Short mmCIF file of C-alpha atoms and ligand atoms in Angstrom, two decimals:
data_model
loop_
_atom_site.label_atom_id
_atom_site.label_comp_id
_atom_site.label_asym_id
_atom_site.label_seq_id
_atom_site.Cartn_x
_atom_site.Cartn_y
_atom_site.Cartn_z
CA MET A 1 124.52 118.63 68.88
CA ARG A 2 121.93 119.86 70.74
CA ASP A 3 119.86 116.66 70.51
CA LEU A 4 122.96 115.20 72.43
CA PHE A 5 123.28 117.44 74.62
CA ILE A 6 119.02 116.96 75.68
CA LEU A 7 120.13 113.39 75.72
CA LEU A 8 122.93 113.47 77.99
CA SER A 9 121.11 115.79 80.39
CA LEU A 10 118.75 113.22 80.20
CA VAL A 11 120.14 110.32 81.47
CA LEU A 12 122.24 112.57 84.06
CA VAL A 13 119.03 113.76 85.22
CA PHE A 14 117.69 109.59 85.55
CA SER A 15 120.72 108.63 87.03
CA CYS A 16 120.41 110.86 89.80
CA ARG A 17 116.75 110.38 90.05
CA SER A 18 117.35 106.71 90.61
CA LYS A 19 119.63 107.11 93.01
CA GLU A 20 117.68 109.49 95.02
CA GLU A 21 115.05 107.49 94.92
CA ASP A 22 116.70 104.34 96.44
CA ASN A 23 117.76 106.26 98.89
CA GLU A 24 114.44 107.35 99.83
CA ILE A 25 113.01 104.10 100.76
CA LEU A 26 113.87 104.64 104.21
CA LYS A 27 112.70 108.18 103.89
CA PRO A 28 109.32 107.93 102.86
CA ASN A 29 107.38 110.76 102.30
CA ILE A 30 104.75 111.07 104.88
CA VAL A 31 101.27 112.64 104.76
CA LEU A 32 99.59 112.65 107.93
CA ILE A 33 95.57 113.35 106.83
CA TYR A 34 94.04 114.99 110.15
CA ALA A 35 90.48 115.34 110.55
CA ASP A 36 88.31 117.10 112.79
CA ASP A 37 85.57 115.53 114.78
CA VAL A 38 85.61 112.46 113.21
CA GLY A 39 84.26 110.03 115.48
CA TYR A 40 85.63 105.70 115.59
CA ALA A 41 82.38 104.49 112.97
CA ASP A 42 81.69 107.30 111.27
CA LEU A 43 83.70 105.67 107.97
CA GLY A 44 82.42 103.12 106.27
CA SER A 45 85.21 100.36 107.42
CA TYR A 46 84.14 101.17 111.02
CA GLY A 47 80.22 100.93 110.41
CA ALA A 48 79.21 104.32 109.18
CA LYS A 49 75.33 103.98 107.87
CA GLY A 50 73.78 106.51 105.82
CA VAL A 51 77.27 107.60 104.09
CA LYS A 52 79.72 106.06 101.83
CA THR A 53 83.34 107.00 102.11
CA PRO A 54 85.12 104.92 99.12
CA ALA A 55 88.19 106.42 99.99
CA LEU A 56 88.94 106.11 102.80
CA ASP A 57 88.02 102.47 103.25
CA ARG A 58 90.19 101.65 100.31
CA LEU A 59 92.97 103.07 102.52
CA ALA A 60 91.59 100.71 104.62
CA ASN A 61 91.41 97.58 103.16
CA GLU A 62 94.28 98.17 101.04
CA GLY A 63 96.50 99.10 104.43
CA LEU A 64 96.17 99.08 107.58
CA ARG A 65 92.94 99.76 110.42
CA PHE A 66 93.13 99.76 114.09
CA THR A 67 90.61 99.53 115.70
CA ASP A 68 92.62 100.57 119.54
CA ALA A 69 94.25 103.32 118.38
CA HIS A 70 93.77 107.19 119.91
CA CYS A 71 93.80 110.97 119.79
CA SER A 72 95.69 112.45 122.86
CA ALA A 73 93.01 113.85 124.02
CA ALA A 74 89.03 114.46 123.16
CA THR A 75 89.23 118.11 121.70
CA CYS A 76 91.55 119.61 119.82
CA THR A 77 94.03 121.94 120.60
CA PRO A 78 95.35 119.60 123.42
CA SER A 79 95.59 116.38 120.81
CA ARG A 80 97.01 118.62 118.19
CA TYR A 81 99.41 119.84 120.65
CA SER A 82 99.98 116.72 121.75
CA LEU A 83 100.87 115.28 117.95
CA LEU A 84 102.99 118.29 116.98
CA THR A 85 105.15 118.39 120.57
CA GLY A 86 105.21 114.69 121.96
CA SER A 87 104.05 116.44 124.97
CA TYR A 88 100.84 115.66 126.67
CA ALA A 89 98.64 119.49 126.52
CA PHE A 90 98.29 118.85 130.83
CA ARG A 91 101.79 119.94 131.04
CA SER A 92 101.04 123.21 129.07
CA ASN A 93 97.39 123.93 130.10
CA ALA A 94 96.68 123.88 126.67
CA ALA A 95 93.19 123.86 126.37
CA VAL A 96 90.60 124.97 123.35
CA LEU A 97 91.59 128.13 122.40
CA PRO A 98 90.19 131.61 121.01
CA GLY A 99 91.13 132.46 117.66
CA ASP A 100 93.69 135.70 118.85
CA ALA A 101 95.30 132.99 121.15
CA PRO A 102 99.01 133.58 121.24
CA LEU A 103 101.44 130.54 119.93
CA LEU A 104 101.23 127.92 122.20
CA ILE A 105 104.19 125.40 120.95
CA ASP A 106 107.30 126.66 121.96
CA PRO A 107 109.48 127.40 118.86
CA ASP A 108 112.85 126.78 121.05
CA ALA A 109 111.61 123.03 121.77
CA GLY A 110 111.26 120.05 118.82
CA THR A 111 108.31 119.15 117.30
CA LEU A 112 107.75 116.30 114.70
CA PRO A 113 108.29 119.01 111.40
CA SER A 114 111.40 120.14 112.95
CA MET A 115 112.57 116.89 113.88
CA LEU A 116 111.30 115.92 110.25
CA GLN A 117 113.17 118.64 108.92
CA LYS A 118 116.27 117.78 110.55
CA ALA A 119 116.34 114.52 108.59
CA GLY A 120 116.01 116.57 105.36
CA TYR A 121 112.49 116.76 104.87
CA LYS A 122 110.23 119.62 103.79
CA THR A 123 107.32 120.37 105.69
CA GLY A 124 104.05 121.55 105.09
CA VAL A 125 100.91 122.31 106.86
CA VAL A 126 97.87 122.83 104.94
CA GLY A 127 94.39 123.36 107.04
CA LYS A 128 93.56 123.72 110.53
CA TRP A 129 95.61 124.81 112.94
CA HIS A 130 94.01 126.33 116.39
CA LEU A 131 97.64 126.08 118.22
CA GLY A 132 97.64 130.28 118.47
CA LEU A 133 100.15 132.56 116.36
CA GLY A 134 101.83 135.42 117.43
CA ILE A 135 102.81 136.53 120.94
CA GLY A 136 99.51 138.19 121.94
CA ASP A 137 97.56 141.25 120.67
CA ILE A 138 97.96 140.08 117.03
CA ASP A 139 97.88 142.62 114.66
CA TRP A 140 96.64 140.52 111.74
CA ASN A 141 97.73 143.26 108.46
CA GLU A 142 101.28 142.66 109.18
CA ALA A 143 103.34 139.85 109.71
CA ILE A 144 101.95 137.15 111.80
CA ARG A 145 104.49 135.19 113.70
CA PRO A 146 105.62 133.03 115.15
CA GLY A 147 103.32 130.41 113.92
CA PRO A 148 103.81 126.80 111.85
CA LEU A 149 107.24 128.31 109.93
CA GLU A 150 108.50 128.74 113.13
CA VAL A 151 107.99 125.20 114.47
CA GLY A 152 109.37 123.70 112.08
CA PHE A 153 106.75 124.18 108.47
CA ASP A 154 108.27 125.21 105.57
CA TYR A 155 104.95 126.44 104.29
CA SER A 156 101.65 126.65 105.87
CA PHE A 157 98.25 127.66 104.51
CA ILE A 158 96.18 127.80 107.43
CA ILE A 159 92.62 128.27 109.22
CA PRO A 160 94.13 129.96 112.06
CA ALA A 161 91.93 128.30 114.84
CA THR A 162 88.37 126.81 113.41
CA GLY A 163 85.37 127.22 110.87
CA ASP A 164 83.28 128.48 114.39
CA ARG A 165 85.78 131.51 114.86
CA VAL A 166 86.62 134.37 113.71
CA PRO A 167 89.00 135.62 112.02
CA CYS A 168 87.69 134.14 109.11
CA VAL A 169 90.58 134.18 106.65
CA PHE A 170 93.70 131.77 105.58
CA VAL A 171 96.36 132.70 106.58
CA GLU A 172 99.17 131.57 104.53
CA ASP A 173 103.33 131.56 105.72
CA HIS A 174 102.66 134.91 107.19
CA HIS A 175 100.45 136.63 105.61
CA VAL A 176 96.62 137.05 105.44
CA VAL A 177 95.36 136.04 101.87
CA GLY A 178 93.79 138.21 100.17
CA LEU A 179 93.52 140.95 102.44
CA GLU A 180 93.54 144.62 100.91
CA LYS A 181 95.47 147.47 102.76
CA ASP A 182 92.78 149.77 102.57
CA ASP A 183 90.66 147.46 104.41
CA PRO A 184 91.81 146.07 107.58
CA ILE A 185 90.92 143.24 109.73
CA THR A 186 90.34 143.75 113.65
CA VAL A 187 89.65 140.98 115.97
CA SER A 188 87.85 141.11 119.38
CA TYR A 189 87.35 137.87 121.77
CA ARG A 190 86.15 141.23 124.40
CA GLU A 191 83.70 143.67 122.82
CA ARG A 192 81.94 143.65 119.98
CA ILE A 193 83.86 146.08 117.52
CA GLY A 194 82.56 147.72 113.71
CA SER A 195 79.28 147.12 112.03
CA ASP A 196 79.68 143.91 110.85
CA PRO A 197 75.80 142.04 111.80
CA ILE A 198 75.89 139.48 114.67
CA GLY A 199 73.66 136.08 114.42
CA ARG A 200 72.53 137.23 118.27
CA GLU A 201 70.23 140.87 116.26
CA HIS A 202 70.18 138.73 113.03
CA PRO A 203 69.13 135.79 112.60
CA GLU A 204 66.97 136.07 109.16
CA MET A 205 70.52 136.19 108.05
CA LEU A 206 72.11 133.04 108.87
CA LYS A 207 72.12 129.64 106.56
CA GLN A 208 71.39 127.99 110.18
CA GLN A 209 70.52 129.08 113.55
CA ALA A 210 73.46 128.61 115.78
CA ASP A 211 73.31 129.10 119.73
CA ASP A 212 74.41 132.10 122.23
CA GLN A 213 77.75 131.65 121.57
CA HIS A 214 78.34 131.47 117.80
CA SER A 215 75.75 133.90 117.87
CA GLU A 216 78.59 136.88 117.14
CA THR A 217 80.09 137.91 113.68
CA ILE A 218 78.44 137.17 110.86
CA VAL A 219 80.88 135.97 108.01
CA ASN A 220 79.48 134.30 104.69
CA GLY A 221 75.53 134.17 106.45
CA VAL A 222 77.36 131.79 109.60
CA SER A 223 77.62 133.52 112.84
CA ARG A 224 81.37 132.59 114.72
CA ILE A 225 82.36 132.84 118.22
CA GLY A 226 83.97 136.34 118.49
CA TYR A 227 84.00 139.51 116.63
CA MET A 228 85.42 140.37 113.73
CA SER A 229 85.48 143.57 111.32
CA GLY A 230 87.56 144.85 107.77
CA GLY A 231 89.19 142.27 105.38
CA ASN A 232 85.97 141.72 103.58
CA ALA A 233 87.96 140.51 100.26
CA ALA A 234 89.83 138.11 102.69
CA ARG A 235 86.91 136.28 104.12
CA TRP A 236 86.05 132.77 103.16
CA LYS A 237 83.21 130.72 102.23
CA ASP A 238 83.18 127.84 104.25
CA GLU A 239 81.63 126.53 101.23
CA ASP A 240 85.41 126.54 99.17
CA PHE A 241 86.89 124.88 101.87
CA ALA A 242 87.51 121.25 101.25
CA ASP A 243 88.28 123.00 97.27
CA ILE A 244 91.13 125.22 97.93
CA LEU A 245 92.57 123.68 101.02
CA THR A 246 93.01 120.29 98.82
CA GLU A 247 94.51 122.43 96.33
CA LYS A 248 96.83 123.80 98.48
CA ALA A 249 98.03 119.99 99.65
CA LYS A 250 98.33 119.23 96.20
CA GLY A 251 100.27 121.95 95.02
CA PHE A 252 101.92 121.42 98.09
CA ILE A 253 102.81 117.71 97.05
CA GLN A 254 103.34 118.82 93.13
CA ASP A 255 106.06 120.96 94.44
CA GLN A 256 107.85 118.80 97.17
CA ARG A 257 107.73 115.96 94.40
CA ASP A 258 111.43 115.29 93.72
CA GLU A 259 112.28 115.10 97.88
CA PRO A 260 111.30 113.28 100.83
CA PHE A 261 107.68 115.97 101.71
CA PHE A 262 106.10 115.79 105.18
CA LEU A 263 102.54 117.21 104.77
CA PHE A 264 100.08 117.88 107.45
CA PHE A 265 96.93 117.58 106.05
CA SER A 266 94.14 118.50 108.51
CA PHE A 267 90.92 119.53 107.59
CA HIS A 268 87.92 121.87 108.49
CA ASP A 269 85.59 118.80 107.91
CA ILE A 270 83.31 117.62 109.80
CA HIS A 271 83.78 120.40 112.81
CA VAL A 272 80.97 122.90 112.66
CA PRO A 273 80.17 124.95 110.62
CA ARG A 274 79.00 122.43 108.56
CA VAL A 275 78.43 123.93 105.12
CA PRO A 276 80.22 121.66 102.40
CA HIS A 277 80.07 122.21 99.01
CA PRO A 278 76.35 122.32 97.27
CA ARG A 279 77.57 119.29 94.91
CA PHE A 280 77.95 117.33 98.37
CA GLU A 281 74.15 118.44 99.28
CA GLY A 282 72.69 115.07 99.82
CA ALA A 283 75.89 113.01 99.43
CA SER A 284 74.77 111.10 102.64
CA GLU A 285 71.07 110.47 104.09
CA MET A 286 72.39 112.85 107.64
CA GLY A 287 72.41 115.88 106.50
CA PRO A 288 74.83 118.77 106.94
CA ARG A 289 77.13 116.10 109.19
CA GLY A 290 76.86 113.16 106.80
CA ASP A 291 77.40 115.24 103.67
CA ALA A 292 80.59 116.74 105.39
CA ILE A 293 81.90 112.96 106.09
CA ALA A 294 81.56 112.65 101.94
CA GLN A 295 83.33 115.93 101.09
CA MET A 296 86.30 114.98 103.48
CA ASP A 297 86.15 111.56 101.93
CA TRP A 298 86.51 113.50 98.50
CA CYS A 299 89.15 115.14 99.68
CA VAL A 300 91.32 112.12 100.39
CA GLY A 301 90.33 110.48 97.24
CA GLU A 302 92.09 113.36 95.58
CA ILE A 303 95.00 113.59 97.58
CA THR A 304 95.59 109.56 96.78
CA LYS A 305 95.24 110.27 93.13
CA ALA A 306 97.71 113.34 93.36
CA LEU A 307 100.47 110.83 94.80
CA GLU A 308 98.91 108.06 92.21
CA GLU A 309 99.71 110.83 89.06
CA GLN A 310 103.52 111.77 91.10
CA GLY A 311 104.32 108.39 91.02
CA LEU A 312 104.93 108.85 94.74
CA ALA A 313 102.43 106.26 96.09
CA GLU A 314 104.39 103.49 96.96
CA ASN A 315 106.53 105.20 98.88
CA THR A 316 104.34 107.74 100.64
CA LEU A 317 103.27 106.69 103.96
CA ILE A 318 99.60 108.61 104.49
CA ILE A 319 98.49 108.05 108.23
CA PHE A 320 94.50 108.76 108.51
CA SER A 321 92.70 109.42 111.85
CA SER A 322 91.21 112.23 113.77
CA ASP A 323 91.46 114.57 116.49
CA ASN A 324 88.61 114.12 119.17
CA GLY A 325 85.60 111.99 119.03
CA PRO A 326 82.16 112.83 117.49
CA VAL A 327 79.69 115.47 118.79
CA LEU A 328 76.37 115.73 117.10
CA ASP A 329 75.01 119.32 118.07
CA ASP A 330 78.15 121.60 118.75
CA GLY A 331 76.19 124.81 118.28
CA TYR A 332 74.45 125.25 114.92
CA ALA A 333 71.15 124.00 114.20
CA ASP A 334 72.63 121.30 110.90
CA GLU A 335 70.29 118.93 111.68
CA ALA A 336 73.03 116.34 113.09
CA VAL A 337 70.77 115.03 115.64
CA GLU A 338 67.16 114.77 113.80
CA ARG A 339 69.04 112.95 110.65
CA ILE A 340 71.16 110.57 112.20
CA GLY A 341 68.91 107.36 111.59
CA ASP A 342 70.87 104.37 112.43
CA HIS A 343 74.02 105.77 112.29
CA ASN A 344 76.09 105.01 115.52
CA PRO A 345 79.16 107.91 114.98
CA ALA A 346 80.87 106.36 118.76
CA GLY A 347 80.44 103.00 117.72
CA PRO A 348 79.91 100.48 120.51
CA PHE A 349 82.21 102.97 122.73
CA ARG A 350 80.47 105.50 125.12
CA GLY A 351 80.58 109.21 124.93
CA GLY A 352 82.52 111.42 122.46
CA LYS A 353 84.32 115.15 121.85
CA TYR A 354 84.64 116.33 124.94
CA SER A 355 84.49 113.08 127.15
CA ALA A 356 86.72 111.10 129.27
CA PHE A 357 85.31 107.98 128.02
CA GLU A 358 86.36 105.48 125.26
CA ALA A 359 84.67 107.30 122.05
CA GLY A 360 86.14 110.92 123.45
CA THR A 361 89.70 109.67 121.75
CA ARG A 362 89.51 106.22 120.26
CA VAL A 363 89.47 107.10 116.44
CA PRO A 364 89.73 105.67 113.09
CA THR A 365 93.01 105.70 112.46
CA ILE A 366 94.52 103.81 108.71
CA VAL A 367 98.04 103.79 107.79
CA TYR A 368 98.69 102.52 104.17
CA TRP A 369 101.95 102.77 103.15
CA PRO A 370 101.94 100.25 99.45
CA ASP A 371 105.56 99.49 99.69
CA MET A 372 105.93 99.04 103.45
CA VAL A 373 102.61 98.20 104.97
CA LYS A 374 100.46 94.60 104.49
CA PRO A 375 96.65 95.03 104.87
CA ALA A 376 95.64 94.45 108.29
CA GLU A 377 93.76 94.67 110.88
CA SER A 378 95.39 95.90 114.76
CA ASP A 379 94.17 96.15 117.98
CA ALA A 380 97.27 97.22 119.03
CA LEU A 381 97.12 100.66 121.67
CA LEU A 382 98.20 103.59 120.23
CA THR A 383 98.23 106.58 121.15
CA GLN A 384 98.62 109.32 118.25
CA VAL A 385 100.93 111.49 121.14
CA ASP A 386 103.47 108.55 120.25
CA LEU A 387 103.67 109.69 116.27
CA TYR A 388 106.61 112.35 116.97
CA ALA A 389 109.41 108.89 118.62
CA SER A 390 107.86 106.78 116.24
CA LEU A 391 109.04 108.44 112.98
CA ALA A 392 111.77 109.79 114.55
CA THR A 393 112.68 106.07 114.48
CA LEU A 394 111.17 105.34 110.81
CA VAL A 395 113.66 108.56 109.43
CA GLY A 396 116.57 107.53 111.38
CA GLN A 397 116.66 110.57 113.94
CA ASP A 398 117.65 110.67 117.44
CA LEU A 399 115.36 112.60 120.34
CA GLY A 400 117.22 115.06 122.47
CA THR A 401 116.65 115.00 125.93
CA LYS A 402 113.88 117.47 126.30
CA ASP A 403 112.21 116.64 122.95
CA ALA A 404 109.00 114.81 123.15
CA PRO A 405 108.49 113.87 126.54
CA ASP A 406 105.40 112.23 126.36
CA SER A 407 106.17 110.10 122.94
CA PHE A 408 107.94 106.95 122.58
CA ASP A 409 108.50 104.61 119.16
CA TYR A 410 106.10 102.29 118.85
CA LEU A 411 106.47 102.44 114.95
CA SER A 412 106.23 98.38 115.08
CA ALA A 413 103.08 99.16 116.00
CA TRP A 414 102.23 101.37 113.52
CA LEU A 415 103.10 99.64 110.76
CA GLY A 416 101.81 96.64 111.45
CA LYS A 417 104.72 94.74 112.45
CA SER A 418 103.58 94.18 115.59
CA LYS A 419 100.36 93.55 117.55
CA THR A 420 101.45 94.96 120.29
CA GLY A 421 100.97 98.51 121.06
CA ARG A 422 101.55 100.19 124.57
CA ARG A 423 99.98 98.45 127.91
CA VAL A 424 99.38 101.90 130.04
CA MET A 425 98.16 105.12 128.05
CA LEU A 426 97.09 108.20 129.14
CA GLU A 427 93.78 109.86 127.81
CA GLN A 428 93.28 113.24 128.15
CA ALA A 429 89.58 114.95 128.38
CA GLN A 430 88.30 117.56 131.21
CA THR A 431 89.87 115.04 133.41
CA LEU A 432 92.53 112.37 133.06
CA ALA A 433 91.97 108.47 131.95
CA LEU A 434 94.28 105.92 131.58
CA ARG A 435 94.05 102.32 130.01
CA ASP A 436 96.21 99.99 131.38
CA GLY A 437 95.15 96.66 128.87
CA VAL A 438 91.84 96.20 128.67
CA TRP A 439 91.26 97.86 132.02
CA LYS A 440 89.92 101.65 131.79
CA TYR A 441 90.42 104.28 134.96
CA ILE A 442 88.84 107.41 135.21
CA PHE A 443 90.41 110.13 137.38
CA PRO A 444 87.37 112.23 139.65
CA ALA A 445 87.27 115.26 136.89
CA GLU A 446 86.78 117.96 140.35
CA GLU A 447 90.36 116.78 141.79
CA GLY A 448 91.98 119.41 140.56
CA HIS A 449 91.50 119.54 137.17
CA SER A 450 89.53 122.27 136.67
CA THR A 451 90.54 123.63 133.29
CA TRP A 452 89.44 119.90 131.91
CA VAL A 453 86.09 120.26 133.92
CA GLU A 454 83.99 123.21 132.29
CA GLU A 455 83.49 121.71 128.63
CA ILE A 456 82.26 118.19 130.28
CA LYS A 457 79.71 119.90 132.54
CA LYS A 458 77.13 120.25 130.61
CA ILE A 459 77.39 116.36 129.52
CA GLU A 460 78.04 114.17 132.10
CA SER A 461 78.35 116.06 135.74
CA GLY A 462 77.74 113.44 138.39
CA LEU A 463 79.38 110.59 137.11
CA LEU A 464 82.68 112.28 136.82
CA LEU A 465 82.84 112.89 140.32
CA GLU A 466 83.84 109.44 141.70
CA ASP A 467 86.61 107.02 140.61
CA GLN A 468 86.26 105.11 137.58
CA LEU A 469 86.80 101.89 136.94
CA TYR A 470 85.38 99.86 133.46
CA ASN A 471 86.74 96.40 131.67
CA LEU A 472 86.73 97.25 128.17
CA GLU A 473 87.02 93.18 127.18
CA LYS A 474 83.45 92.67 128.59
CA ASP A 475 82.01 96.27 129.00
CA PRO A 476 83.45 98.27 125.35
CA GLY A 477 80.51 100.53 126.59
CA GLU A 478 81.82 102.12 130.09
CA GLN A 479 78.14 100.64 131.31
CA ILE A 480 79.48 99.23 134.39
CA ASN A 481 81.90 100.99 137.01
CA LEU A 482 84.06 98.51 138.93
CA ALA A 483 85.82 101.05 141.05
CA ALA A 484 84.30 99.62 144.32
CA GLU A 485 84.83 95.89 143.70
CA TYR A 486 88.92 96.91 142.52
CA PRO A 487 90.22 99.27 144.91
CA GLU A 488 93.81 97.83 144.76
CA ARG A 489 93.54 98.18 140.52
CA VAL A 490 92.19 101.76 141.34
CA ARG A 491 94.70 102.74 144.07
CA LYS A 492 97.82 101.67 141.31
CA MET A 493 96.36 103.01 138.35
CA LYS A 494 95.44 106.47 139.95
CA GLU A 495 99.08 106.29 141.28
CA GLU A 496 100.12 105.44 137.64
CA ILE A 497 98.58 108.97 136.38
CA GLU A 498 100.36 110.36 139.06
CA ARG A 499 103.60 109.43 138.17
CA ILE A 500 102.89 110.41 134.72
CA LYS A 501 102.19 114.15 135.55
CA LYS A 502 105.42 114.56 137.46
CA LYS A 503 107.23 113.09 134.49
CA ALA A 504 109.18 116.04 133.13
CA SER A 505 111.57 114.65 130.37
CA ARG A 506 112.70 111.27 128.34
CA PRO A 507 114.98 109.10 130.37
CA GLY A 508 114.84 107.18 133.17
CA TRP A 509 110.90 106.59 132.32
CA SER A 510 109.11 104.20 130.56
CA GLU A 511 105.69 104.23 129.34
CA ALA A 512 104.98 100.66 129.86
CA GLY A 513 105.65 100.95 133.40
CA ASP A 514 108.69 99.53 134.06
C1 LIG B 1 83.60 124.56 122.37
C2 LIG B 1 82.90 125.33 120.86
C3 LIG B 1 82.69 124.02 119.86
C4 LIG B 1 83.95 123.85 118.98
C5 LIG B 1 85.01 123.69 120.33
C6 LIG B 1 86.38 123.36 119.17
C7 LIG B 1 80.94 126.62 122.36
C8 LIG B 1 79.84 126.35 123.01
N1 LIG B 1 81.04 125.56 121.56
O1 LIG B 1 84.38 125.21 122.82
O2 LIG B 1 81.60 124.58 119.08
O3 LIG B 1 83.88 124.85 118.68
O4 LIG B 1 84.68 124.70 120.79
O5 LIG B 1 86.16 122.37 118.89
O6 LIG B 1 81.78 127.14 122.52
S1 LIG B 1 87.42 121.57 118.42
O7 LIG B 1 87.15 120.42 117.39
O8 LIG B 1 88.33 122.46 117.99
O9 LIG B 1 88.24 121.05 119.88
CA1 LIG B 2 88.06 118.51 116.43
#
């Protein structure tokens, strides 16, 4: 009798599952793997030298490898903001945030994860957040909200800001992980607090020397931006980032295996401080930056393996990309410059992180979905701000008039069914730039874009004060400024930028400019 009951239950479970699986074909699991500061040519499949990335190369070879896909901005917070809201970051003045900044995303507005929740997805974010938490004056010892859970995620395990900013603790859902009641955390970006040593005074305690900006509280032998005190049991070890985050991501996949899920797996690698696990030491020929690339690739391999082991690989859409272009020296003496060798992280393009030149936003982008996507290369012009609207189409969700004002449906290009992406596309850095097919126009930085100017001043100052126009087909490295030769094109592209800036909501407007 008992055996019969088990048999009947099994038949029932099996028939339910196969029905579900049929339906899920249109609602694949979505895993968005978001690397930090990985440049266009930092992967083997994009021309990297001195480091191997077999897991990512496999996805690139068996999936779609994009050559003209872009993050929305040349720094982290603005790119992530656009990715999750479908709105350009300049509309909210989003710039790189300190670690105690309030939540930048409006909890009442539509977001990519909340759209997917409506479509029946379980949503999770694991990794770097850097979009602010709370409403200001955050108490890290209490429930921390609003945050990811209030903008569409069912689960979150995050690095609140960046690895180089305090507080150096993980936050799971609303709480700091491992916090002990009798050792509360305080954080300040204004003044020194507590008695922890700081990098400026104790360089002998550091694993890597740092610039003045990164010379405040020392945690795990690394000095950070900002001051923190307390929370000692909760403090992270940079060497464990990859293991801990990958474990959490795998856990989320395992827990959600029976229903469609969206995982935003947002790496710390290869952002500074680059302190990979000792087992990756020497994995590349380039020191910690290259070793961090190898570590990142390992994480991708682990996730792919987990999906395969759960039998989910065929019906999971994996999107891999980066939040901004490459940077070598970003504040720590980690030999990134000295040991670069023949490797060129930006490939044939000019600039990198912070920059309005192509390498600021043109990033490696891979789409892998065995059930639906055939191996190919695509030069479609794509931007991550469109993932919101494109994925909405994939899962059959309509967007409200206030949702995702800058996001457009380019699903066929994202899935390789079409090679045509955008004709016109905005790039955000210290200023705004515009692509129109092969043409690239950069708006003069000092004309009313002061919020974007600061970061770049050190890098490219003089250059950005005039109109710049490049023909990327003939001049992918943006060396020959054609602005004076094509004043009419400059005028039109400038106007287009003005038009995008004025636009506020979806209806009556087409990004293609027609
Ligand atoms: C900059 C930091 C840099 C990095 C960046 C954010 C200084 C001098 N530089 O302000 O080290 O943290 O912010 O990087 O403080 S991002 O990838 O999150 O945008
Ligand atoms: Ca970044």
